[in-house]
Amino acid sequence: FGGVCLVFAGHPLDTIKVRLQTQPKPRPGESALYRGTLDCFKKTLAKEGVLGLYKGMAAPIIGVTPMFAVCFFGFGLGKKLQQKTPDDVLTYPQLFAAGMLSGVFTTAIMAPGERIKCLLQIQAASGQVKYAGPMDCVKQLYRENGVRGIYKGTALTLMRDVPASGMYFMTYEWLKYTLTPEGKSPTELSVPSVLFAGGMAGIFNWAVAIPPDVLKSRFQTAPEGKYPNGFRDVLRELIREEGIGSLYKGFTAVMLRAFPANAACFLGFELAMKFLNWIAPNL
């Protein structure tokens, strides 16, 4: 439920982020396709309407329920592996390690979903509609390169999600404890406090994740065979042609999306947990 809340709240800015990250470098004398976040938003809205901002959303929606279930399960397992008793309070490095484990768990689901989402998000902007939808995209990718084609960019997804997930959960737990009034339990936090903690966790998560995310978006949407050595070729090309700043393409869109999307995610998670504890307190 937390994951579904995140996708609905954050997908429009995710679409803008991917389009900014994957837009081609303009030729001499030509202007860039998008001048920035606001320009990309306006052009997408004018050309494709509101639905254009939700291109490729079906893939993450389908994957988000098992993905976030596995994500929060991985974090819980990471905590349990480091606790001698269920009541042990973990240090922040231990919480970071537990969060990193959740990133490993989610990659198997995240990588193909990201690949499909990115391809669908950029095709409308390029003017070449190759895929009719998520399932058509999966079929074509499988027909062209088998399972490897669907999972293209898995290593980069791992490079992005493992450290970023560690930062994500550690920041959320730290802010939860910081915002909890003396004598109260973190489970009793007010809705505004949960929203703030979740939103800031998203900001810290993406501060770590943006450079590998740019490389992943470029690699996953590139024609087959363009980067034979994987992310090293993408990194070399980006720095050579556009400088180190290119690793932070889409920064504004990412940060604008990070707070509301992750605030919605953690609020959804906390509300779902309270509801489940209410209907089945002994499970």
GROMACS .gro file of C-alpha atoms in nm:
model
  283
    1PHE     CA    1   0.000   0.000   0.000
    2GLY     CA    2   0.291   0.232   0.077
    3GLY     CA    3   0.439   0.161  -0.264
    4VAL     CA    4   0.113   0.229  -0.447
    5CYS     CA    5   0.085   0.564  -0.265
    6LEU     CA    6   0.442   0.648  -0.370
    7VAL     CA    7   0.382   0.573  -0.740
    8PHE     CA    8   0.060   0.776  -0.763
    9ALA     CA    9   0.215   1.074  -0.585
   10GLY     CA   10   0.550   1.070  -0.762
   11HIS     CA   11   0.513   0.932  -1.115
   12PRO     CA   12   0.458   1.263  -1.302
   13LEU     CA   13   0.789   1.403  -1.178
   14ASP     CA   14   0.956   1.065  -1.237
   15THR     CA   15   0.854   1.090  -1.603
   16ILE     CA   16   1.010   1.437  -1.623
   17LYS     CA   17   1.324   1.313  -1.446
   18VAL     CA   18   1.376   1.028  -1.696
   19ARG     CA   19   1.315   1.256  -1.997
   20LEU     CA   20   1.568   1.509  -1.870
   21GLN     CA   21   1.822   1.235  -1.797
   22THR     CA   22   1.791   1.070  -2.139
   23GLN     CA   23   1.752   1.372  -2.369
   24PRO     CA   24   2.026   1.380  -2.636
   25LYS     CA   25   2.300   1.638  -2.626
   26PRO     CA   26   2.203   1.923  -2.864
   27ARG     CA   27   2.412   1.972  -3.180
   28PRO     CA   28   2.611   2.294  -3.219
   29GLY     CA   29   2.370   2.583  -3.277
   30GLU     CA   30   2.067   2.386  -3.160
   31SER     CA   31   1.891   2.430  -2.826
   32ALA     CA   32   1.826   2.141  -2.588
   33LEU     CA   33   1.494   1.959  -2.617
   34TYR     CA   34   1.413   2.062  -2.259
   35ARG     CA   35   1.566   2.364  -2.085
   36GLY     CA   36   1.481   2.230  -1.740
   37THR     CA   37   1.218   2.074  -1.517
   38LEU     CA   38   0.948   2.337  -1.573
   39ASP     CA   39   1.006   2.347  -1.949
   40CYS     CA   40   0.983   1.966  -1.970
   41PHE     CA   41   0.662   1.974  -1.764
   42LYS     CA   42   0.504   2.240  -1.988
   43LYS     CA   43   0.602   2.067  -2.315
   44THR     CA   44   0.482   1.725  -2.194
   45LEU     CA   45   0.151   1.874  -2.081
   46ALA     CA   46   0.104   2.069  -2.407
   47LYS     CA   47   0.193   1.778  -2.635
   48GLU     CA   48   0.047   1.479  -2.447
   49GLY     CA   49  -0.189   1.618  -2.183
   50VAL     CA   50  -0.202   1.511  -1.819
   51LEU     CA   51  -0.186   1.142  -1.914
   52GLY     CA   52   0.156   1.207  -2.070
   53LEU     CA   53   0.291   1.259  -1.718
   54TYR     CA   54   0.173   0.909  -1.626
   55LYS     CA   55   0.338   0.727  -1.919
   56GLY     CA   56   0.485   0.394  -1.814
   57MET     CA   57   0.305   0.392  -1.478
   58ALA     CA   58   0.148   0.048  -1.530
   59ALA     CA   59   0.488  -0.125  -1.498
   60PRO     CA   60   0.579   0.020  -1.157
   61ILE     CA   61   0.219  -0.018  -1.030
   62ILE     CA   62   0.225  -0.391  -1.119
   63GLY     CA   63   0.566  -0.434  -0.957
   64VAL     CA   64   0.525  -0.198  -0.665
   65THR     CA   65   0.314  -0.419  -0.438
   66PRO     CA   66   0.556  -0.715  -0.428
   67MET     CA   67   0.855  -0.480  -0.451
   68PHE     CA   68   0.771  -0.270  -0.147
   69ALA     CA   69   0.648  -0.575   0.043
   70VAL     CA   70   0.989  -0.732  -0.022
   71CYS     CA   71   1.162  -0.399   0.052
   72PHE     CA   72   1.010  -0.358   0.398
   73PHE     CA   73   1.048  -0.732   0.463
   74GLY     CA   74   1.420  -0.706   0.374
   75PHE     CA   75   1.462  -0.414   0.613
   76GLY     CA   76   1.284  -0.605   0.891
   77LEU     CA   77   1.499  -0.913   0.826
   78GLY     CA   78   1.814  -0.699   0.825
   79LYS     CA   79   1.720  -0.565   1.168
   80LYS     CA   80   1.637  -0.910   1.308
   81LEU     CA   81   1.969  -1.056   1.188
   82GLN     CA   82   2.152  -0.795   1.397
   83GLN     CA   83   1.935  -0.819   1.710
   84LYS     CA   84   2.008  -1.065   1.989
   85THR     CA   85   1.660  -1.006   2.130
   86PRO     CA   86   1.353  -0.845   1.963
   87ASP     CA   87   1.380  -0.547   2.199
   88ASP     CA   88   1.740  -0.458   2.109
   89VAL     CA   89   1.776  -0.100   1.983
   90LEU     CA   90   2.001  -0.089   1.676
   91THR     CA   91   2.266   0.173   1.612
   92TYR     CA   92   2.234   0.394   1.303
   93PRO     CA   93   2.512   0.205   1.114
   94GLN     CA   94   2.318  -0.117   1.185
   95LEU     CA   95   1.998   0.042   1.053
   96PHE     CA   96   2.192   0.152   0.743
   97ALA     CA   97   2.311  -0.207   0.691
   98ALA     CA   98   1.954  -0.338   0.730
   99GLY     CA   99   1.836  -0.084   0.473
  100MET     CA  100   2.109  -0.193   0.231
  101LEU     CA  101   1.981  -0.551   0.253
  102SER     CA  102   1.635  -0.431   0.150
  103GLY     CA  103   1.792  -0.278  -0.164
  104VAL     CA  104   1.938  -0.617  -0.259
  105PHE     CA  105   1.600  -0.784  -0.210
  106THR     CA  106   1.411  -0.542  -0.434
  107THR     CA  107   1.647  -0.541  -0.733
  108ALA     CA  108   1.506  -0.862  -0.888
  109ILE     CA  109   1.166  -0.691  -0.918
  110MET     CA  110   1.287  -0.333  -0.962
  111ALA     CA  111   1.529  -0.382  -1.254
  112PRO     CA  112   1.281  -0.505  -1.521
  113GLY     CA  113   1.013  -0.262  -1.402
  114GLU     CA  114   1.259   0.028  -1.434
  115ARG     CA  115   1.368  -0.087  -1.781
  116ILE     CA  116   1.009  -0.099  -1.911
  117LYS     CA  117   0.909   0.226  -1.740
  118CYS     CA  118   1.203   0.421  -1.884
  119LEU     CA  119   1.146   0.293  -2.239
  120LEU     CA  120   0.777   0.387  -2.227
  121GLN     CA  121   0.851   0.727  -2.072
  122ILE     CA  122   1.092   0.838  -2.344
  123GLN     CA  123   0.924   0.696  -2.656
  124ALA     CA  124   0.648   0.960  -2.665
  125ALA     CA  125   0.906   1.238  -2.634
  126SER     CA  126   1.113   1.094  -2.918
  127GLY     CA  127   0.810   1.075  -3.148
  128GLN     CA  128   0.874   0.707  -3.225
  129VAL     CA  129   0.612   0.482  -3.069
  130LYS     CA  130   0.763   0.134  -3.066
  131TYR     CA  131   0.576  -0.020  -2.772
  132ALA     CA  132   0.197  -0.031  -2.738
  133GLY     CA  133   0.221  -0.078  -2.359
  134PRO     CA  134   0.408  -0.260  -2.081
  135MET     CA  135   0.323  -0.614  -2.195
  136ASP     CA  136   0.409  -0.535  -2.556
  137CYS     CA  137   0.739  -0.390  -2.433
  138VAL     CA  138   0.816  -0.709  -2.237
  139LYS     CA  139   0.732  -0.928  -2.540
  140GLN     CA  140   0.951  -0.727  -2.776
  141LEU     CA  141   1.244  -0.713  -2.533
  142TYR     CA  142   1.221  -1.089  -2.476
  143ARG     CA  143   1.193  -1.160  -2.848
  144GLU     CA  144   1.499  -0.945  -2.925
  145ASN     CA  145   1.735  -1.044  -2.642
  146GLY     CA  146   1.563  -1.293  -2.413
  147VAL     CA  147   1.554  -1.248  -2.034
  148ARG     CA  148   1.883  -1.054  -2.054
  149GLY     CA  149   1.706  -0.780  -2.249
  150ILE     CA  150   1.438  -0.742  -1.981
  151TYR     CA  151   1.695  -0.731  -1.701
  152LYS     CA  152   1.933  -0.489  -1.874
  153GLY     CA  153   2.069  -0.245  -1.616
  154THR     CA  154   2.041  -0.477  -1.314
  155ALA     CA  155   2.395  -0.402  -1.191
  156LEU     CA  156   2.327  -0.028  -1.207
  157THR     CA  157   1.997  -0.076  -1.025
  158LEU     CA  158   2.191  -0.252  -0.748
  159MET     CA  159   2.452   0.025  -0.741
  160ARG     CA  160   2.173   0.277  -0.699
  161ASP     CA  161   1.940   0.098  -0.458
  162VAL     CA  162   2.176  -0.069  -0.208
  163PRO     CA  163   2.340   0.246  -0.062
  164ALA     CA  164   2.030   0.460  -0.125
  165SER     CA  165   1.805   0.216   0.063
  166GLY     CA  166   2.048   0.216   0.354
  167MET     CA  167   2.026   0.594   0.370
  168TYR     CA  168   1.648   0.582   0.322
  169PHE     CA  169   1.562   0.363   0.618
  170MET     CA  170   1.833   0.496   0.849
  171THR     CA  171   1.711   0.855   0.794
  172TYR     CA  172   1.347   0.758   0.846
  173GLU     CA  173   1.418   0.574   1.171
  174TRP     CA  174   1.642   0.857   1.297
  175LEU     CA  175   1.376   1.122   1.227
  176LYS     CA  176   1.102   0.906   1.379
  177TYR     CA  177   1.292   0.881   1.706
  178THR     CA  178   1.393   1.248   1.693
  179LEU     CA  179   1.033   1.364   1.642
  180THR     CA  180   0.882   1.132   1.903
  181PRO     CA  181   0.781   1.327   2.218
  182GLU     CA  182   0.938   1.210   2.544
  183GLY     CA  183   0.744   0.925   2.701
  184LYS     CA  184   0.571   0.836   2.373
  185SER     CA  185   0.632   0.553   2.125
  186PRO     CA  186   0.739   0.617   1.761
  187THR     CA  187   0.426   0.426   1.657
  188GLU     CA  188   0.219   0.712   1.802
  189LEU     CA  189   0.368   0.981   1.577
  190SER     CA  190   0.124   1.233   1.432
  191VAL     CA  191   0.044   1.231   1.059
  192PRO     CA  192   0.244   1.554   0.992
  193SER     CA  193   0.548   1.403   1.169
  194VAL     CA  194   0.524   1.080   0.965
  195LEU     CA  195   0.492   1.285   0.645
  196PHE     CA  196   0.796   1.494   0.735
  197ALA     CA  197   1.010   1.193   0.832
  198GLY     CA  198   0.910   1.002   0.516
  199GLY     CA  199   0.961   1.303   0.291
  200MET     CA  200   1.308   1.378   0.430
  201ALA     CA  201   1.401   1.010   0.402
  202GLY     CA  202   1.317   1.037   0.032
  203ILE     CA  203   1.538   1.349  -0.004
  204PHE     CA  204   1.838   1.174   0.160
  205ASN     CA  205   1.773   0.859  -0.044
  206TRP     CA  206   1.787   1.046  -0.375
  207ALA     CA  207   2.086   1.257  -0.274
  208VAL     CA  208   2.278   0.926  -0.280
  209ALA     CA  209   2.092   0.768  -0.573
  210ILE     CA  210   2.097   1.037  -0.847
  211PRO     CA  211   2.437   0.966  -1.015
  212PRO     CA  212   2.382   0.588  -1.056
  213ASP     CA  213   2.019   0.660  -1.154
  214VAL     CA  214   2.134   0.885  -1.442
  215LEU     CA  215   2.371   0.611  -1.561
  216LYS     CA  216   2.094   0.350  -1.529
  217SER     CA  217   1.841   0.556  -1.726
  218ARG     CA  218   2.094   0.617  -2.006
  219PHE     CA  219   2.203   0.254  -2.018
  220GLN     CA  220   1.851   0.105  -2.005
  221THR     CA  221   1.720   0.326  -2.287
  222ALA     CA  222   2.027   0.301  -2.514
  223PRO     CA  223   2.013   0.096  -2.836
  224GLU     CA  224   2.145  -0.258  -2.799
  225GLY     CA  225   2.524  -0.272  -2.826
  226LYS     CA  226   2.586   0.100  -2.773
  227TYR     CA  227   2.763   0.049  -2.439
  228PRO     CA  228   2.946  -0.287  -2.463
  229ASN     CA  229   3.133  -0.234  -2.134
  230GLY     CA  230   2.821  -0.137  -1.942
  231PHE     CA  231   2.807   0.155  -1.701
  232ARG     CA  232   3.179   0.235  -1.748
  233ASP     CA  233   3.110   0.332  -2.110
  234VAL     CA  234   2.807   0.540  -2.007
  235LEU     CA  235   3.010   0.716  -1.737
  236ARG     CA  236   3.301   0.791  -1.972
  237GLU     CA  237   3.071   0.925  -2.244
  238LEU     CA  238   2.871   1.146  -2.008
  239ILE     CA  239   3.176   1.301  -1.841
  240ARG     CA  240   3.361   1.345  -2.171
  241GLU     CA  241   3.071   1.510  -2.353
  242GLU     CA  242   2.875   1.687  -2.078
  243GLY     CA  243   3.100   1.706  -1.771
  244ILE     CA  244   3.059   1.580  -1.415
  245GLY     CA  245   2.741   1.788  -1.371
  246SER     CA  246   2.561   1.556  -1.613
  247LEU     CA  247   2.550   1.295  -1.334
  248TYR     CA  248   2.298   1.519  -1.161
  249LYS     CA  249   2.060   1.562  -1.456
  250GLY     CA  250   1.702   1.579  -1.340
  251PHE     CA  251   1.812   1.688  -0.989
  252THR     CA  252   1.530   1.943  -0.950
  253ALA     CA  253   1.262   1.699  -1.068
  254VAL     CA  254   1.401   1.426  -0.841
  255MET     CA  255   1.403   1.647  -0.533
  256LEU     CA  256   1.058   1.793  -0.606
  257ARG     CA  257   0.926   1.437  -0.636
  258ALA     CA  258   1.120   1.284  -0.346
  259PHE     CA  259   0.945   1.459  -0.059
  260PRO     CA  260   0.574   1.414  -0.147
  261ALA     CA  261   0.619   1.066  -0.298
  262ASN     CA  262   0.807   0.921   0.000
  263ALA     CA  263   0.595   1.108   0.252
  264ALA     CA  264   0.294   0.934   0.091
  265CYS     CA  265   0.481   0.600   0.093
  266PHE     CA  266   0.562   0.599   0.464
  267LEU     CA  267   0.223   0.738   0.562
  268GLY     CA  268   0.059   0.459   0.359
  269PHE     CA  269   0.289   0.204   0.524
  270GLU     CA  270   0.223   0.328   0.879
  271LEU     CA  271  -0.155   0.345   0.822
  272ALA     CA  272  -0.158  -0.004   0.670
  273MET     CA  273   0.041  -0.139   0.968
  274LYS     CA  274  -0.203   0.018   1.214
  275PHE     CA  275  -0.499  -0.121   1.021
  276LEU     CA  276  -0.348  -0.471   1.009
  277ASN     CA  277  -0.264  -0.460   1.380
  278TRP     CA  278  -0.624  -0.351   1.450
  279ILE     CA  279  -0.789  -0.632   1.250
  280ALA     CA  280  -0.538  -0.903   1.346
  281PRO     CA  281  -0.349  -0.794   1.660
  282ASN     CA  282  -0.207  -1.140   1.734
  283LEU     CA  283  -0.057  -1.215   1.391
   0.00000   0.00000   0.00000
